[in-house]
């Protein structure tokens, strides 16, 4: 009998039968052999009732080992025997020693490309660099070897609605695992993660020859200029390489499409001629040559070669000035690149170092290595969101969703990618590329007259990207709610609902259909009932101050709504009512892992238990509370150590299936049989199917969170590039539940940058019965969106644990 779980891989040819675990081996398969010579194997012990007295052998399959039973020989073949037999079948070691090369073993070459500081600003402008890119993204990567951390989510438009020219990278959003497969914890499970890849022509996977070993091993995907030149000149080692320029004529209408056709033809012809490494290069950008977006060039060639059935005959490297943040590298790899050389990013960091603009005095090599290390850690994190542990599995996997690209463009250049919302085509991509190029190389420009734009993606700037929360809207919201001035509040809602220039959100493009005769107002739920449908977002104790956390709880309890404790514990003192009758207890207690203050006492003191399967601002990742915010009180409540950062594993990363989630729902019902069980999901393609499973697992509520919600601390690439707007996920969820006759069994909620009553009405029409407001609640309490939550330096005392700064919130600090 063979009953394998989702982590086991079973195989048979009719003569032998066996199984092995996945790479991580997180769920062992168990087996037993009886006196009657019956062999039973399954993901759990006890799947069949067997008399213990009849068992002669039992055990579990361990990671890295293989279980094989021979039906012909009637015996279990030991792991060592299986491995030795396979390993000795061919002279694999000799083949590898003779044919496989390490990148470092290739002949060194003299330095070819030196930094060109005279044209640097022009090229930066042509590739869309901003001062924010330099200071917010690249400087921390070059100095600290880590992806920069941000806070408060994203309140800018999706790329297709932006009035600013956008990099093509910004139209894609990272996929992540929730329920159907578990994300990996890239920190604690580092031993199973790998960034090694091999470049060269692949052979028939069903054969074994010496030629299969003719590959170049690359230890990580970011190549320095020196490493790229070694690879480019690998012909002396028997590898044929070709460099294809990815530039187009900025003066020719339709030049981008013409260039893409040329690049694809050159790539196919090169493969036919025996080239095993194709390098797509946008070096040479000047007034007569504009760069083809690197992602477009890479994916176009990748899919063209797939259609021609020639893709496996070559490896691909991208030499680009465009890639500068982790999301860019992940996309290039996801659409088929084996390695990337970000030459302009290296030049930019070197220029910043020479100008003294880095916060540490480091030499050129250290800055470059730190940047590469930061990219590698970020790529591992993005891979781990989908449970992918090796770069070889990630390359070409297209674990992304497009938002705002036309179906025609996606079908031709990003074949197979999910695109739920259409939008721009190649003509707009070309025009936005040319806008940057014209500014960088306009004819009358002196060197001193070209400046890269200030930016505005990560914080509000007067000439930058639009933000829903800006000085005007923050002022109007705070003043109107403090004074009860409804006319001022209407002015606020007019701005956030109908921006004077363009729409900020997808829902802003929708309008209502009004009936000829309105319904009687008496048929509408009274305000006293409507407010009970509101809840505040999950903000953990520690991410915001004690005073702010308790203020939210008291306010929602007075209204009859619910506040959410967030991922960390709650001080038991708050379970007792105050002398005036107010309650500081959060009605919703969130469970993201069995740690950080999640106790039996915590669970029973709730009206609702929320299982956090994902978080809007950083889906696929665990919570992050920087160590400087963990004081003695927070450490006591969350059962941790003062000063030590709290980074939890990805939410419930041990849940592999809807059955596992159903078991947790059952367990929580037993921990508190009076609490409603809620499962928090984040909008992405397929979330409706997951929500259907949640309903079948007997949860009473499901929350569909948008990608643009707030956060106390998160990597910037996660804030900007993971998850989808709640409008897309919510509508899919509602329709899926209706089609499967499950809608009446569950309450559907949504949250994520809900700014006004209009947003609530549209969310309701798309299927939501309850709505969450987190950032708006903080703004009403005094938050001014400084986005310094992760730095513990909030000037208004909302998102800090500093006793002096907290006085700004209440006038005192306990």
CSV table of C-alpha atoms in Angstrom, one decimal, residues 350-593:
chain,number,residue,atom,x,y,z
A,350,UNK,CA,31.4,53.7,-7.3
A,351,UNK,CA,30.5,57.3,-8.2
A,352,UNK,CA,28.6,57.6,-4.9
A,353,UNK,CA,31.6,56.3,-3.0
A,354,UNK,CA,34.0,58.7,-4.7
A,355,UNK,CA,31.7,61.6,-3.9
A,356,UNK,CA,31.5,60.6,-0.3
A,357,UNK,CA,27.7,59.9,-0.5
A,358,UNK,CA,27.9,56.5,1.3
A,359,UNK,CA,27.4,56.3,5.0
A,360,UNK,CA,30.5,54.1,5.5
A,361,UNK,CA,34.0,54.5,4.2
A,362,UNK,CA,34.4,51.4,2.1
A,363,UNK,CA,36.6,50.5,-0.8
A,364,UNK,CA,35.3,49.9,-4.3
A,365,UNK,CA,35.4,46.1,-4.0
A,366,UNK,CA,33.6,46.0,-0.7
A,367,UNK,CA,30.7,48.2,-2.0
A,368,UNK,CA,30.3,46.0,-5.0
A,369,UNK,CA,30.4,42.8,-3.0
A,370,UNK,CA,27.9,44.1,-0.5
A,371,UNK,CA,25.5,45.1,-3.4
A,372,UNK,CA,25.8,41.6,-4.8
A,373,UNK,CA,25.3,40.0,-1.4
A,374,UNK,CA,22.1,42.1,-0.9
A,375,UNK,CA,20.7,41.1,-4.3
A,376,UNK,CA,21.4,37.4,-3.6
A,377,UNK,CA,19.7,37.5,-0.2
A,378,UNK,CA,16.7,39.3,-1.8
A,379,UNK,CA,16.4,36.8,-4.6
A,380,UNK,CA,16.5,34.0,-2.1
A,381,UNK,CA,13.7,35.6,-0.1
A,382,UNK,CA,11.6,36.1,-3.3
A,383,UNK,CA,12.2,32.5,-4.3
A,384,UNK,CA,11.3,31.2,-0.9
A,385,UNK,CA,7.9,33.0,-1.0
A,386,UNK,CA,6.8,30.2,-3.4
A,387,UNK,CA,8.6,27.5,-1.6
A,388,UNK,CA,11.3,27.3,-4.3
A,389,UNK,CA,14.7,26.5,-2.9
A,390,UNK,CA,17.1,26.4,-5.9
A,391,UNK,CA,17.8,29.1,-8.5
A,392,UNK,CA,17.8,26.4,-11.2
A,393,UNK,CA,14.1,25.8,-10.4
A,394,UNK,CA,13.4,29.5,-10.4
A,395,UNK,CA,15.0,30.5,-13.7
A,396,UNK,CA,12.3,30.7,-16.4
A,397,UNK,CA,9.6,29.8,-13.9
A,398,UNK,CA,7.7,33.1,-14.5
A,399,UNK,CA,6.4,33.3,-10.9
A,400,UNK,CA,4.8,36.7,-11.6
A,401,UNK,CA,1.6,38.3,-12.6
A,402,UNK,CA,1.2,41.2,-14.9
A,403,UNK,CA,-1.1,44.1,-14.1
A,404,UNK,CA,-1.8,46.7,-16.8
A,405,UNK,CA,-0.2,45.1,-19.9
A,406,UNK,CA,-2.3,44.3,-22.9
A,407,UNK,CA,-3.1,40.7,-23.7
A,408,UNK,CA,-1.5,40.9,-27.1
A,409,UNK,CA,1.8,42.0,-25.6
A,410,UNK,CA,1.8,39.4,-22.8
A,411,UNK,CA,1.0,36.6,-25.3
A,412,UNK,CA,3.9,37.5,-27.6
A,413,UNK,CA,6.6,38.6,-25.3
A,414,UNK,CA,5.6,37.1,-21.8
A,415,UNK,CA,3.9,34.0,-23.0
A,416,UNK,CA,2.1,32.0,-20.3
A,417,UNK,CA,2.1,34.8,-17.8
A,418,UNK,CA,-1.1,35.6,-15.9
A,419,UNK,CA,-2.6,38.9,-16.8
A,420,UNK,CA,-6.0,39.6,-15.3
A,421,UNK,CA,-6.1,43.3,-16.1
A,422,UNK,CA,-5.2,44.6,-19.6
A,423,UNK,CA,-3.6,47.8,-20.4
A,424,UNK,CA,-0.7,49.3,-22.3
A,425,UNK,CA,1.0,47.8,-25.4
A,426,UNK,CA,4.4,48.0,-27.0
A,427,UNK,CA,3.7,51.6,-28.3
A,428,UNK,CA,3.4,53.0,-24.7
A,429,UNK,CA,6.5,51.1,-23.6
A,430,UNK,CA,8.4,52.6,-26.4
A,431,UNK,CA,7.1,56.1,-25.7
A,432,UNK,CA,8.0,55.9,-22.0
A,433,UNK,CA,11.5,54.7,-22.9
A,434,UNK,CA,11.9,57.6,-25.4
A,435,UNK,CA,10.7,60.1,-22.8
A,436,UNK,CA,13.6,59.1,-20.6
A,437,UNK,CA,16.0,59.0,-23.5
A,438,UNK,CA,14.9,62.5,-24.8
A,439,UNK,CA,15.5,64.0,-21.4
A,440,UNK,CA,18.9,62.4,-21.0
A,441,UNK,CA,20.2,63.3,-24.4
A,442,UNK,CA,18.3,66.4,-25.6
A,443,UNK,CA,20.3,68.3,-28.1
A,444,UNK,CA,20.8,71.6,-26.2
A,445,UNK,CA,21.8,69.9,-22.9
A,446,UNK,CA,25.1,70.7,-21.2
A,447,UNK,CA,26.4,68.1,-18.9
A,448,UNK,CA,25.5,70.2,-15.9
A,449,UNK,CA,21.9,70.6,-17.1
A,450,UNK,CA,20.9,66.9,-16.9
A,451,UNK,CA,19.8,65.8,-13.5
A,452,UNK,CA,18.2,62.6,-12.5
A,453,UNK,CA,14.7,63.0,-11.1
A,454,UNK,CA,14.2,63.1,-7.4
A,455,UNK,CA,11.7,60.2,-7.4
A,456,UNK,CA,8.7,59.9,-5.1
A,457,UNK,CA,7.9,56.2,-5.0
A,458,UNK,CA,8.9,55.7,-1.4
A,459,UNK,CA,7.9,59.1,0.1
A,460,UNK,CA,5.9,62.0,-1.1
A,461,UNK,CA,7.6,64.7,-3.2
A,462,UNK,CA,6.1,67.7,-4.7
A,463,UNK,CA,7.1,66.8,-8.3
A,464,UNK,CA,7.2,63.1,-7.8
A,465,UNK,CA,4.7,60.2,-7.9
A,466,UNK,CA,1.2,60.8,-6.6
A,467,UNK,CA,0.4,59.4,-3.1
A,468,UNK,CA,-3.0,58.9,-1.6
A,469,UNK,CA,-1.6,60.1,1.7
A,470,UNK,CA,0.0,63.5,1.1
A,471,UNK,CA,0.2,66.7,3.1
A,472,UNK,CA,-3.2,67.9,1.9
A,473,UNK,CA,-5.2,64.7,2.4
A,474,UNK,CA,-3.5,64.0,5.8
A,475,UNK,CA,-4.4,67.5,7.0
A,476,UNK,CA,-8.0,67.3,5.7
A,477,UNK,CA,-8.6,63.9,7.3
A,478,UNK,CA,-7.1,64.8,10.6
A,479,UNK,CA,-8.8,68.2,10.9
A,480,UNK,CA,-12.2,67.0,9.8
A,481,UNK,CA,-12.3,64.1,12.2
A,482,UNK,CA,-11.0,66.2,15.1
A,483,UNK,CA,-13.4,69.0,14.6
A,484,UNK,CA,-16.3,67.0,13.3
A,485,UNK,CA,-16.4,69.2,10.1
A,486,UNK,CA,-18.3,67.1,7.6
A,487,UNK,CA,-17.8,69.6,4.8
A,488,UNK,CA,-14.0,69.3,5.3
A,489,UNK,CA,-14.3,65.5,5.3
A,490,UNK,CA,-16.2,65.7,1.9
A,491,UNK,CA,-13.3,67.8,0.5
A,492,UNK,CA,-10.9,65.0,1.6
A,493,UNK,CA,-13.0,62.3,0.0
A,494,UNK,CA,-13.3,64.2,-3.3
A,495,UNK,CA,-9.5,64.3,-3.5
A,496,UNK,CA,-9.0,60.6,-2.7
A,497,UNK,CA,-11.9,59.4,-4.7
A,498,UNK,CA,-11.5,61.6,-7.8
A,499,UNK,CA,-7.9,62.8,-8.1
A,500,UNK,CA,-7.7,66.1,-10.2
A,501,UNK,CA,-5.3,64.5,-12.7
A,502,UNK,CA,-5.8,60.8,-12.9
A,503,UNK,CA,-7.1,57.8,-10.8
A,504,UNK,CA,-4.9,56.5,-8.0
A,505,UNK,CA,-6.6,53.1,-7.8
A,506,UNK,CA,-8.4,50.5,-10.0
A,507,UNK,CA,-11.6,51.2,-8.1
A,508,UNK,CA,-11.3,54.8,-8.9
A,509,UNK,CA,-12.0,53.9,-12.5
A,510,UNK,CA,-15.3,52.2,-11.6
A,511,UNK,CA,-18.6,54.1,-11.2
A,512,UNK,CA,-22.0,53.3,-9.8
A,513,UNK,CA,-25.1,52.4,-11.7
A,514,UNK,CA,-28.0,54.3,-10.0
A,515,UNK,CA,-31.6,53.1,-10.2
A,516,UNK,CA,-34.3,55.4,-11.4
A,517,UNK,CA,-35.9,55.3,-8.0
A,518,UNK,CA,-33.7,55.0,-4.9
A,519,UNK,CA,-34.6,52.6,-2.2
A,520,UNK,CA,-36.1,53.8,1.0
A,521,UNK,CA,-33.4,54.9,3.5
A,522,UNK,CA,-35.2,52.7,6.2
A,523,UNK,CA,-34.1,49.6,4.3
A,524,UNK,CA,-30.5,50.5,4.8
A,525,UNK,CA,-28.7,49.3,8.0
A,526,UNK,CA,-28.5,52.1,10.6
A,527,UNK,CA,-25.1,53.6,11.3
A,528,UNK,CA,-25.0,51.9,14.7
A,529,UNK,CA,-25.0,48.5,12.9
A,530,UNK,CA,-22.7,49.5,10.0
A,531,UNK,CA,-19.9,50.5,12.3
A,532,UNK,CA,-19.9,47.0,13.8
A,533,UNK,CA,-18.8,45.7,10.4
A,534,UNK,CA,-15.5,47.7,10.6
A,535,UNK,CA,-12.2,46.5,12.0
A,536,UNK,CA,-8.8,47.9,12.3
A,537,UNK,CA,-5.9,46.2,10.6
A,538,UNK,CA,-3.5,43.8,12.3
A,539,UNK,CA,-0.9,46.0,14.0
A,540,UNK,CA,1.2,44.2,16.5
A,541,UNK,CA,2.1,45.5,19.9
A,542,UNK,CA,5.7,46.7,19.3
A,543,UNK,CA,5.1,47.9,15.8
A,544,UNK,CA,3.0,50.7,17.3
A,545,UNK,CA,3.2,52.2,20.7
A,546,UNK,CA,1.3,51.0,23.8
A,547,UNK,CA,-0.8,54.2,23.8
A,548,UNK,CA,-1.7,53.9,20.1
A,549,UNK,CA,-2.4,50.2,20.3
A,550,UNK,CA,-4.8,50.7,23.3
A,551,UNK,CA,-6.4,53.8,21.8
A,552,UNK,CA,-7.5,51.8,18.7
A,553,UNK,CA,-8.9,49.0,21.0
A,554,UNK,CA,-10.9,51.4,23.2
A,555,UNK,CA,-12.2,53.3,20.1
A,556,UNK,CA,-13.4,50.1,18.3
A,557,UNK,CA,-14.9,48.6,21.5
A,558,UNK,CA,-16.9,51.8,22.0
A,559,UNK,CA,-18.2,51.7,18.4
A,560,UNK,CA,-18.9,48.0,18.5
A,561,UNK,CA,-16.4,47.2,15.9
A,562,UNK,CA,-13.2,45.2,16.4
A,563,UNK,CA,-9.5,46.0,16.8
A,564,UNK,CA,-6.9,43.4,15.8
A,565,UNK,CA,-4.0,42.6,18.2
A,566,UNK,CA,-1.6,41.9,15.3
A,567,UNK,CA,0.9,39.1,15.2
A,568,UNK,CA,2.3,39.5,18.7
A,569,UNK,CA,0.8,39.0,22.1
A,570,UNK,CA,-1.3,41.3,24.3
A,571,UNK,CA,-0.7,42.4,27.8
A,572,UNK,CA,-3.1,40.4,30.1
A,573,UNK,CA,-3.8,43.6,32.0
A,574,UNK,CA,-5.8,44.8,29.0
A,575,UNK,CA,-8.3,41.9,29.5
A,576,UNK,CA,-9.7,43.7,32.5
A,577,UNK,CA,-12.2,46.6,31.9
A,578,UNK,CA,-11.1,50.1,33.0
A,579,UNK,CA,-13.0,51.9,35.8
A,580,UNK,CA,-15.0,53.9,33.4
A,581,UNK,CA,-16.2,50.8,31.6
A,582,UNK,CA,-13.9,51.0,28.6
A,583,UNK,CA,-12.1,48.0,27.4
A,584,UNK,CA,-8.5,47.9,26.0
A,585,UNK,CA,-8.9,44.3,24.9
A,586,UNK,CA,-8.5,43.6,21.2
A,587,UNK,CA,-11.5,41.7,20.0
A,588,UNK,CA,-9.5,40.0,17.2
A,589,UNK,CA,-6.4,38.0,18.2
A,590,UNK,CA,-4.2,37.1,15.3
A,591,UNK,CA,-2.2,33.8,15.2
A,592,UNK,CA,0.7,33.7,12.8
A,593,UNK,CA,2.9,31.1,14.6
